[in-house]
Amino acid sequence: MFYSISRIAAATFSLAAIIVCSPLEFGPSDLFQRANPTFTRGLNKHIFDPPASWASWRVVYHRAVQLNDGTLLSSWENYAPEPPLEAAPIWRSTDGGKTYANFSQVKDQVNGWGMRYQPFLYVLPQAFAGLKAGDLLFAGNSVPSDLSKTKIDVYSSTDGGLTWSFLSSVATGGRASASNGQTPIWEPFLQLYNGQIICFYSDQRDPKHGQKLTHQTTTDLKTWTANVDDVADPDYNARPGMTTVVQIGSGNWIMTYENCGPGNCQVHVKVASNPLIFGTISGYPLQASDGTIPYGSPFVTWVYNGGVNGTLLVNGNSDSYLYTNTQLGVPGTPWERINAGTDQAYSRCLHPLGDYDSLIIAGAGNFQTGTYANNVTYSIVSLSGLGI
Ligand SMILES: *[C@@H]1O[C@H](CO)[C@@H](O)[C@H](O)[C@H]1NC(C)=O
Ligand SMILES: *[C@@H]1O[C@H](CO)[C@@H](O)[C@H](O)[C@H]1NC(C)=O
Ligand SMILES: *[C@@H]1O[C@H](CO)[C@@H](O)[C@H](O)[C@H]1NC(C)=O
């Protein structure tokens, strides 16, 4: 019952958005084109518990998406012993998140290095460059075993994530070290906008900035434009990082990022009329109305739920909560802090699902080792159940 009301409200809202504002071109992963399966709600369920023999924190950095037929896919960083070279795992749920199984892998097909860090999955909301609506893009950081290089490569899948084809390389950087003065690139995030795929990423190659945030675009998934900065602090020691982006109901675009270095990784927000001009907009630090400041590895999404403006959802690494805003993220408007009951994790992914009430929150622990080493977990929460 709630779902159908929610769907009507969402459809009405979208129509209003198309007539009154600029159209909500693709929305948060394009809910309207999706099937409406039933999702199994649950907190902190495990997809995969890595063996104790795996290196470092064993797994981290979980990304989740819903395909148009309701299938859920997940990927994350594995720290399995090599050989074979690391590959990005793809696990799949075809029963609405009740169970997951190992489905496939995105292997590095071009560098001989492995597909090691920061996997990102994107479902195309419309046909693009020879791919169909619903086909998948994957971006990841291909890094050799000695961590001496970084390279953001893009792959596609036309069979729901079973097989993957290399498309192109966005950019190449130096050693995978987060120290200032090293020159790696990190953390790709893909978004379709106005006939282009944008690849946002973190960039340590510019000698004027310990790290900055930048993007490149492509119209054919083969060649990419020169990079344009989104956040580049005049203070060399500032390390803005971890871009995520979503379009909201007003037609505007929201970018979140962490501002590390002297800024202690406080989560920041930018609001722009299009996602190519974040570099011209000032970001503001997110602080909840209860005074809490989230820090580290934010992720943003937007849902139709929660009133005429829908609701922005952001998280950070410093706690397990969600930070919500029902006023389109406008600077100075309140952010509320909500306990969704899920575990805290580094760079948790927030992905709204096609029943218009469920949100998958995907985590895989933190940079910790030993008895506390990570598992790959997910929660599927009800937004209405959280008062959203
Ligand atoms: C998952 O399946 C792939 C083959 O697609 C295999 O190489 C990998 O070892 C499997 N992962 C686990 C944890 O079993
Ligand atoms: C929607 O957002 C606008 C812009 O922040 C704000 O003025 C308005 O009050 C919001 N509406 C509601 C119902 O919160
Ligand atoms: C991961 O799961 C295992 C059980 O497979 C459990 O013993 C361990 O405590 C879990 N780790 C965390 C951090 O919860």
Coordinates of C-alpha atoms and ligand atoms in Angstrom, one line a residue:
M1 CA 0.0 0.0 0.0
F2 CA 2.7 2.5 1.0
Y3 CA 4.6 1.6 -2.1
S4 CA 1.8 2.5 -4.5
I5 CA 1.2 5.8 -2.7
S6 CA 4.9 6.5 -2.8
R7 CA 5.0 5.6 -6.5
I8 CA 2.2 8.0 -7.3
A9 CA 3.8 10.7 -5.3
A10 CA 7.1 10.1 -7.1
A11 CA 5.5 10.1 -10.5
T12 CA 3.6 13.4 -9.7
F13 CA 6.7 14.9 -8.4
S14 CA 8.7 13.9 -11.5
L15 CA 6.0 15.4 -13.8
A16 CA 6.1 18.6 -11.8
A17 CA 9.8 18.6 -12.1
I18 CA 9.7 18.2 -15.9
I19 CA 7.1 21.0 -16.3
V20 CA 8.4 23.5 -13.8
C21 CA 12.1 22.9 -13.4
S22 CA 14.7 21.5 -15.6
P23 CA 14.0 17.8 -16.1
L24 CA 15.3 15.3 -13.7
E25 CA 17.4 13.8 -16.5
F26 CA 18.5 10.6 -14.9
G27 CA 17.7 10.8 -11.3
P28 CA 19.3 8.6 -8.6
S29 CA 20.1 5.7 -10.9
D30 CA 16.9 6.2 -12.8
L31 CA 14.2 4.7 -10.6
F32 CA 11.5 5.1 -13.2
Q33 CA 12.8 2.5 -15.7
R34 CA 13.1 -0.2 -13.0
A35 CA 11.2 -3.2 -12.2
N36 CA 9.4 -3.0 -8.8
P37 CA 10.6 -6.2 -7.0
T38 CA 10.2 -6.9 -3.4
F39 CA 13.3 -6.3 -1.4
T40 CA 14.2 -8.2 1.8
R41 CA 14.9 -5.7 4.5
G42 CA 17.7 -6.5 7.0
L43 CA 20.6 -5.0 8.9
N44 CA 24.2 -5.7 8.6
K45 CA 23.9 -9.0 6.7
H46 CA 27.0 -10.6 5.3
I47 CA 27.7 -11.1 1.6
F48 CA 31.2 -12.5 2.0
D49 CA 33.5 -13.2 5.0
P50 CA 37.0 -13.3 3.6
P51 CA 39.4 -15.9 4.9
A52 CA 41.9 -15.0 7.6
S53 CA 44.7 -15.7 5.2
W54 CA 43.9 -12.6 3.2
A55 CA 46.2 -9.6 3.5
S56 CA 45.7 -6.3 5.3
W57 CA 42.0 -5.6 6.0
R58 CA 41.0 -8.4 3.5
V59 CA 38.2 -6.4 1.9
V60 CA 37.0 -2.8 1.9
Y61 CA 35.1 -0.2 -0.2
H62 CA 31.8 -1.8 -1.1
R63 CA 29.7 -0.6 -4.1
A64 CA 26.2 -1.8 -4.9
V65 CA 23.7 -1.1 -7.7
Q66 CA 20.3 -2.3 -8.8
L67 CA 19.8 -3.4 -12.4
N68 CA 16.6 -2.6 -14.2
D69 CA 15.2 -6.1 -13.6
G70 CA 15.7 -5.8 -9.9
T71 CA 18.9 -7.8 -9.7
L72 CA 21.4 -6.4 -7.2
L73 CA 25.2 -6.4 -7.9
S74 CA 28.0 -5.7 -5.5
S75 CA 31.7 -5.1 -5.9
W76 CA 34.5 -4.2 -3.5
E77 CA 38.3 -4.3 -3.0
N78 CA 39.7 -7.8 -2.3
Y79 CA 43.1 -8.4 -0.6
A80 CA 43.4 -12.1 -1.6
P81 CA 46.9 -13.6 -1.9
E82 CA 48.4 -13.2 -5.4
P83 CA 48.7 -14.8 -7.8
P84 CA 46.3 -14.7 -9.5
L85 CA 46.3 -10.9 -9.9
E86 CA 43.6 -9.1 -7.9
A87 CA 40.3 -8.8 -9.7
A88 CA 37.1 -6.8 -8.8
P89 CA 34.5 -9.3 -7.5
I90 CA 31.0 -9.2 -8.7
W91 CA 28.4 -10.8 -6.4
R92 CA 24.8 -11.0 -7.3
S93 CA 21.4 -11.2 -5.7
T94 CA 18.4 -12.2 -7.8
D95 CA 16.0 -12.5 -4.9
G96 CA 15.8 -8.9 -3.8
G97 CA 18.8 -9.0 -1.5
K98 CA 17.8 -12.1 0.5
T99 CA 20.9 -14.0 -0.7
Y100 CA 24.0 -13.2 -2.7
A101 CA 26.3 -15.5 -4.7
N102 CA 29.6 -15.1 -6.4
F103 CA 28.8 -14.2 -10.0
S104 CA 31.8 -12.9 -11.9
Q105 CA 34.9 -10.7 -11.8
V106 CA 36.2 -7.7 -13.6
K107 CA 39.7 -8.6 -14.5
D108 CA 42.3 -6.2 -15.8
Q109 CA 42.5 -7.1 -19.5
V110 CA 45.1 -4.6 -20.7
N111 CA 47.8 -3.7 -18.1
G112 CA 48.8 -7.1 -16.6
W113 CA 48.5 -5.4 -13.2
G114 CA 45.1 -6.6 -11.8
M115 CA 41.9 -4.6 -11.0
R116 CA 42.8 -3.8 -7.5
Y117 CA 41.2 -0.6 -6.0
Q118 CA 38.0 1.4 -5.9
P119 CA 35.5 -0.4 -8.1
F120 CA 32.6 1.6 -9.3
L121 CA 29.4 0.2 -10.9
Y122 CA 27.0 2.3 -13.0
V123 CA 23.8 1.3 -14.7
L124 CA 23.2 3.3 -17.9
P125 CA 19.9 5.1 -17.6
Q126 CA 19.7 5.5 -21.4
A127 CA 21.4 4.2 -24.5
F128 CA 24.9 5.6 -24.8
A129 CA 27.8 5.1 -27.2
G130 CA 26.5 1.8 -28.6
L131 CA 25.4 0.5 -25.2
K132 CA 21.7 0.0 -24.3
A133 CA 19.8 1.5 -21.4
G134 CA 20.4 -0.9 -18.5
D135 CA 23.9 -2.0 -19.6
L136 CA 26.6 -1.6 -17.1
L137 CA 29.8 0.4 -16.8
F138 CA 32.5 -0.4 -14.4
A139 CA 35.4 2.0 -13.5
G140 CA 38.2 0.8 -11.3
N141 CA 41.8 1.6 -10.3
S142 CA 44.2 -0.9 -12.0
V143 CA 47.3 -1.1 -9.9
P144 CA 50.3 -3.5 -10.1
S145 CA 51.2 -5.8 -7.2
D146 CA 54.1 -3.4 -6.2
L147 CA 51.6 -0.5 -6.2
S148 CA 54.0 1.5 -8.4
K149 CA 51.3 2.9 -10.7
T150 CA 47.6 3.7 -10.8
K151 CA 45.3 3.8 -13.8
I152 CA 41.5 4.4 -14.0
D153 CA 40.1 2.0 -16.6
V154 CA 36.5 1.6 -17.8
Y155 CA 34.8 -1.6 -18.8
S156 CA 31.2 -2.5 -19.9
S157 CA 28.9 -5.4 -19.5
T158 CA 25.9 -6.1 -21.8
D159 CA 24.9 -9.3 -20.0
G160 CA 24.1 -8.1 -16.5
G161 CA 27.6 -8.2 -15.2
L162 CA 28.6 -11.7 -16.2
T163 CA 31.2 -10.7 -18.8
W164 CA 33.2 -7.5 -19.1
S165 CA 34.9 -5.7 -22.0
F166 CA 37.6 -3.1 -21.7
L167 CA 36.5 0.2 -23.2
S168 CA 39.1 2.8 -22.5
S169 CA 41.5 4.3 -19.9
V170 CA 40.6 7.6 -18.4
A171 CA 43.9 8.6 -16.8
T172 CA 47.2 7.2 -15.4
G173 CA 49.0 8.2 -12.2
G174 CA 52.0 7.3 -10.1
R175 CA 52.5 5.1 -7.0
A176 CA 49.4 4.2 -5.1
S177 CA 50.4 6.1 -2.0
A178 CA 48.3 8.7 -0.3
S179 CA 51.3 10.8 0.8
N180 CA 51.6 14.3 -0.5
G181 CA 54.2 14.5 -3.3
Q182 CA 53.2 11.0 -4.6
T183 CA 51.2 11.2 -7.9
P184 CA 48.5 8.6 -7.9
I185 CA 44.9 8.9 -9.0
W186 CA 42.0 7.4 -7.1
E187 CA 38.3 6.7 -6.6
P188 CA 36.5 7.0 -10.0
F189 CA 32.8 7.9 -10.0
L190 CA 30.8 7.8 -13.3
Q191 CA 27.7 9.8 -14.1
L192 CA 25.9 10.4 -17.4
Y193 CA 25.1 14.0 -18.2
N194 CA 23.9 15.7 -21.4
G195 CA 25.3 13.1 -23.8
Q196 CA 28.6 12.6 -21.9
I197 CA 29.8 10.2 -19.3
I198 CA 31.7 12.1 -16.6
C199 CA 34.4 10.4 -14.7
F200 CA 35.1 12.2 -11.4
Y201 CA 38.2 11.2 -9.5
S202 CA 40.9 12.2 -7.0
D203 CA 44.2 13.4 -8.4
Q204 CA 47.6 13.8 -6.7
R205 CA 49.5 14.6 -10.0
D206 CA 49.2 18.4 -9.8
P207 CA 52.4 19.7 -8.0
K208 CA 50.3 22.6 -6.7
H209 CA 48.0 20.4 -4.7
G210 CA 48.6 17.4 -2.3
Q211 CA 45.4 16.1 -3.8
K212 CA 42.6 17.7 -5.8
L213 CA 39.3 16.5 -7.3
T214 CA 38.9 16.6 -11.1
H215 CA 36.8 15.1 -13.9
Q216 CA 37.1 14.1 -17.6
T217 CA 34.3 13.4 -20.0
T218 CA 33.7 11.2 -23.0
T219 CA 31.0 11.0 -25.7
D220 CA 32.1 7.7 -27.1
L221 CA 33.6 5.8 -24.2
K222 CA 36.9 5.7 -26.2
T223 CA 38.5 9.1 -25.9
W224 CA 38.3 11.4 -22.9
T225 CA 38.7 15.2 -22.6
A226 CA 41.4 16.9 -20.7
N227 CA 40.6 17.1 -16.9
V228 CA 38.7 20.0 -15.3
D229 CA 39.1 20.6 -11.6
D230 CA 36.1 20.3 -9.2
V231 CA 37.8 21.1 -5.9
A232 CA 41.4 22.4 -5.8
D233 CA 42.3 24.1 -2.5
P234 CA 45.0 26.9 -2.6
D235 CA 46.5 25.3 0.5
Y236 CA 48.8 22.6 -0.9
N237 CA 48.2 20.4 2.2
A238 CA 44.5 20.2 1.7
R239 CA 43.4 16.9 0.4
P240 CA 39.9 17.0 -1.0
G241 CA 38.9 13.5 -1.9
M242 CA 36.2 10.9 -2.8
T243 CA 33.7 12.7 -5.1
T244 CA 30.2 11.4 -5.3
V245 CA 27.5 13.1 -7.3
V246 CA 23.7 12.9 -7.7
Q247 CA 21.0 14.9 -9.4
I248 CA 18.1 16.1 -7.2
G249 CA 14.5 17.0 -7.8
S250 CA 15.1 20.6 -8.6
G251 CA 17.3 19.5 -11.5
N252 CA 20.4 20.7 -9.6
W253 CA 23.4 18.5 -8.9
I254 CA 24.9 17.7 -5.5
M255 CA 28.6 16.8 -5.0
T256 CA 30.0 15.5 -1.7
Y257 CA 33.6 15.2 -0.8
E258 CA 35.9 14.9 2.2
N259 CA 38.3 17.7 2.9
C260 CA 41.3 15.9 4.4
G261 CA 44.7 17.4 5.5
P262 CA 44.2 20.4 7.8
G263 CA 40.4 20.0 7.3
N264 CA 40.4 16.6 9.1
C265 CA 38.3 15.1 6.3
Q266 CA 35.1 17.0 7.2
V267 CA 32.4 16.1 4.7
H268 CA 31.5 19.0 2.3
V269 CA 28.6 19.6 -0.1
K270 CA 28.4 21.6 -3.3
V271 CA 25.2 22.4 -5.2
A272 CA 25.4 23.3 -8.9
S273 CA 23.1 23.7 -11.9
N274 CA 25.1 21.2 -13.8
P275 CA 27.7 18.6 -12.8
L276 CA 30.5 20.0 -15.0
I277 CA 30.8 23.3 -13.1
F278 CA 31.5 22.2 -9.5
G279 CA 34.9 23.9 -9.8
T280 CA 33.1 27.3 -9.9
I281 CA 31.0 26.7 -6.8
S282 CA 32.1 26.9 -3.1
G283 CA 31.5 23.9 -1.0
Y284 CA 30.1 24.1 2.5
P285 CA 30.9 21.8 5.4
L286 CA 28.1 19.6 6.5
Q287 CA 27.0 19.9 10.1
A288 CA 23.9 18.2 11.5
S289 CA 21.4 20.3 13.5
D290 CA 22.4 18.4 16.6
G291 CA 25.9 19.7 16.1
T292 CA 27.5 16.5 14.8
I293 CA 30.0 16.9 12.0
P294 CA 30.5 13.8 9.8
Y295 CA 34.1 13.1 8.7
G296 CA 35.6 11.0 5.9
S297 CA 34.6 9.1 2.8
P298 CA 31.1 10.5 2.2
F299 CA 28.6 9.1 -0.2
V300 CA 25.5 11.0 -1.5
T301 CA 22.2 9.9 -3.0
W302 CA 18.8 11.4 -3.3
V303 CA 15.3 9.8 -3.0
Y304 CA 11.8 11.0 -4.0
N305 CA 10.6 10.3 -0.5
G306 CA 10.2 12.8 2.3
G307 CA 8.1 15.6 0.7
V308 CA 8.1 18.0 -2.2
N309 CA 11.9 18.3 -2.4
G310 CA 12.6 14.6 -1.9
T311 CA 15.5 13.8 0.5
L312 CA 19.2 14.0 0.2
L313 CA 21.0 11.2 2.1
V314 CA 24.7 11.5 2.9
N315 CA 27.0 9.5 5.2
G316 CA 30.5 9.7 6.5
N317 CA 33.1 7.4 7.9
S318 CA 33.0 8.9 11.4
D319 CA 29.7 7.3 12.4
S320 CA 27.1 4.9 11.3
Y321 CA 24.3 7.5 10.8
L322 CA 22.7 9.0 7.7
Y323 CA 22.5 12.8 7.3
T324 CA 19.4 14.0 5.6
N325 CA 18.3 17.3 4.0
T326 CA 14.8 18.0 2.6
Q327 CA 15.6 21.4 1.2
L328 CA 17.6 20.4 -1.8
G329 CA 21.0 20.8 0.0
V330 CA 20.7 24.6 -0.2
P331 CA 23.5 26.2 1.9
G332 CA 22.3 27.0 5.4
T333 CA 19.4 24.6 5.3
P334 CA 19.2 21.9 8.1
W335 CA 20.8 18.5 7.9
E336 CA 19.3 15.9 10.3
R337 CA 21.2 12.9 11.7
I338 CA 19.3 9.6 11.6
N339 CA 20.3 6.3 13.1
A340 CA 19.6 3.7 10.4
G341 CA 20.9 0.9 12.6
T342 CA 23.7 -0.1 10.2
D343 CA 27.4 -0.6 10.9
Q344 CA 29.8 2.2 10.3
A345 CA 32.3 1.5 7.5
Y346 CA 34.8 3.3 5.2
S347 CA 33.1 4.7 2.1
R348 CA 29.7 3.1 2.5
C349 CA 27.6 3.2 -0.7
L350 CA 24.0 4.4 -0.5
H351 CA 21.8 3.2 -3.4
P352 CA 18.0 3.7 -3.5
L353 CA 16.0 0.7 -4.8
G354 CA 13.2 0.5 -7.2
D355 CA 10.3 0.0 -4.8
Y356 CA 10.6 3.7 -3.8
D357 CA 11.1 2.8 -0.2
S358 CA 14.2 0.7 0.2
L359 CA 17.8 1.8 0.4
I360 CA 20.8 -0.5 0.3
I361 CA 23.7 0.6 2.5
A362 CA 26.8 -1.3 1.5
G363 CA 29.9 -1.5 3.6
A364 CA 33.0 -3.6 3.9
G365 CA 34.7 -2.4 7.2
N366 CA 37.6 -0.1 7.7
F367 CA 41.4 0.0 7.4
Q368 CA 41.9 -2.5 10.2
T369 CA 43.6 -5.8 10.5
G370 CA 43.7 -8.9 12.8
T371 CA 40.7 -10.1 14.7
Y372 CA 38.7 -7.1 13.6
A373 CA 39.4 -7.7 9.9
N374 CA 36.4 -6.8 7.7
N375 CA 33.5 -8.6 6.2
V376 CA 31.4 -7.5 3.2
T377 CA 28.1 -6.4 4.6
Y378 CA 24.9 -4.8 3.5
S379 CA 21.7 -3.4 5.0
I380 CA 18.4 -2.9 3.2
V381 CA 16.4 -0.3 5.2
S382 CA 12.9 1.1 4.8
L383 CA 13.0 4.9 4.2
S384 CA 9.5 5.3 5.5
G385 CA 10.5 3.2 8.5
L386 CA 13.2 5.8 9.2
G387 CA 10.7 8.7 8.9
I388 CA 11.9 9.7 5.4
Ligands
LIG1 C1 34.4 -16.1 -7.3 O1 34.3 -16.6 -8.6 C2 35.5 -16.4 -9.3 C3 35.3 -16.9 -10.7 O2 34.3 -16.0 -11.4 C4 36.7 -17.1 -8.7 O3 37.9 -16.8 -9.4 C5 36.8 -16.5 -7.3 O4 37.8 -17.2 -6.6 C6 35.5 -16.7 -6.5 N1 35.6 -16.1 -5.2 C7 35.4 -16.7 -4.1 C8 35.6 -15.9 -2.8 O5 35.1 -17.9 -4.0
LIG2 C1 12.1 22.9 -0.5 O1 13.4 23.5 -0.7 C2 13.3 24.9 -0.8 C3 14.8 25.3 -1.0 O2 15.6 25.1 0.1 C4 12.8 25.5 0.5 O3 12.7 26.9 0.4 C5 11.4 24.9 0.8 O4 11.0 25.3 2.1 C6 11.5 23.3 0.8 N1 10.2 22.8 1.0 C7 9.9 22.0 2.0 C8 8.5 21.5 2.0 O5 10.7 21.7 2.8
LIG3 C1 33.4 -11.3 10.2 O1 32.6 -12.5 10.2 C2 33.2 -13.5 11.0 C3 32.3 -14.8 10.9 O2 32.5 -15.3 9.6 C4 33.2 -13.1 12.5 O3 33.9 -14.0 13.3 C5 34.0 -11.7 12.6 O4 33.9 -11.2 13.9 C6 33.4 -10.7 11.6 N1 34.1 -9.5 11.7 C7 33.6 -8.3 12.1 C8 34.5 -7.1 12.0 O5 32.4 -8.3 12.4

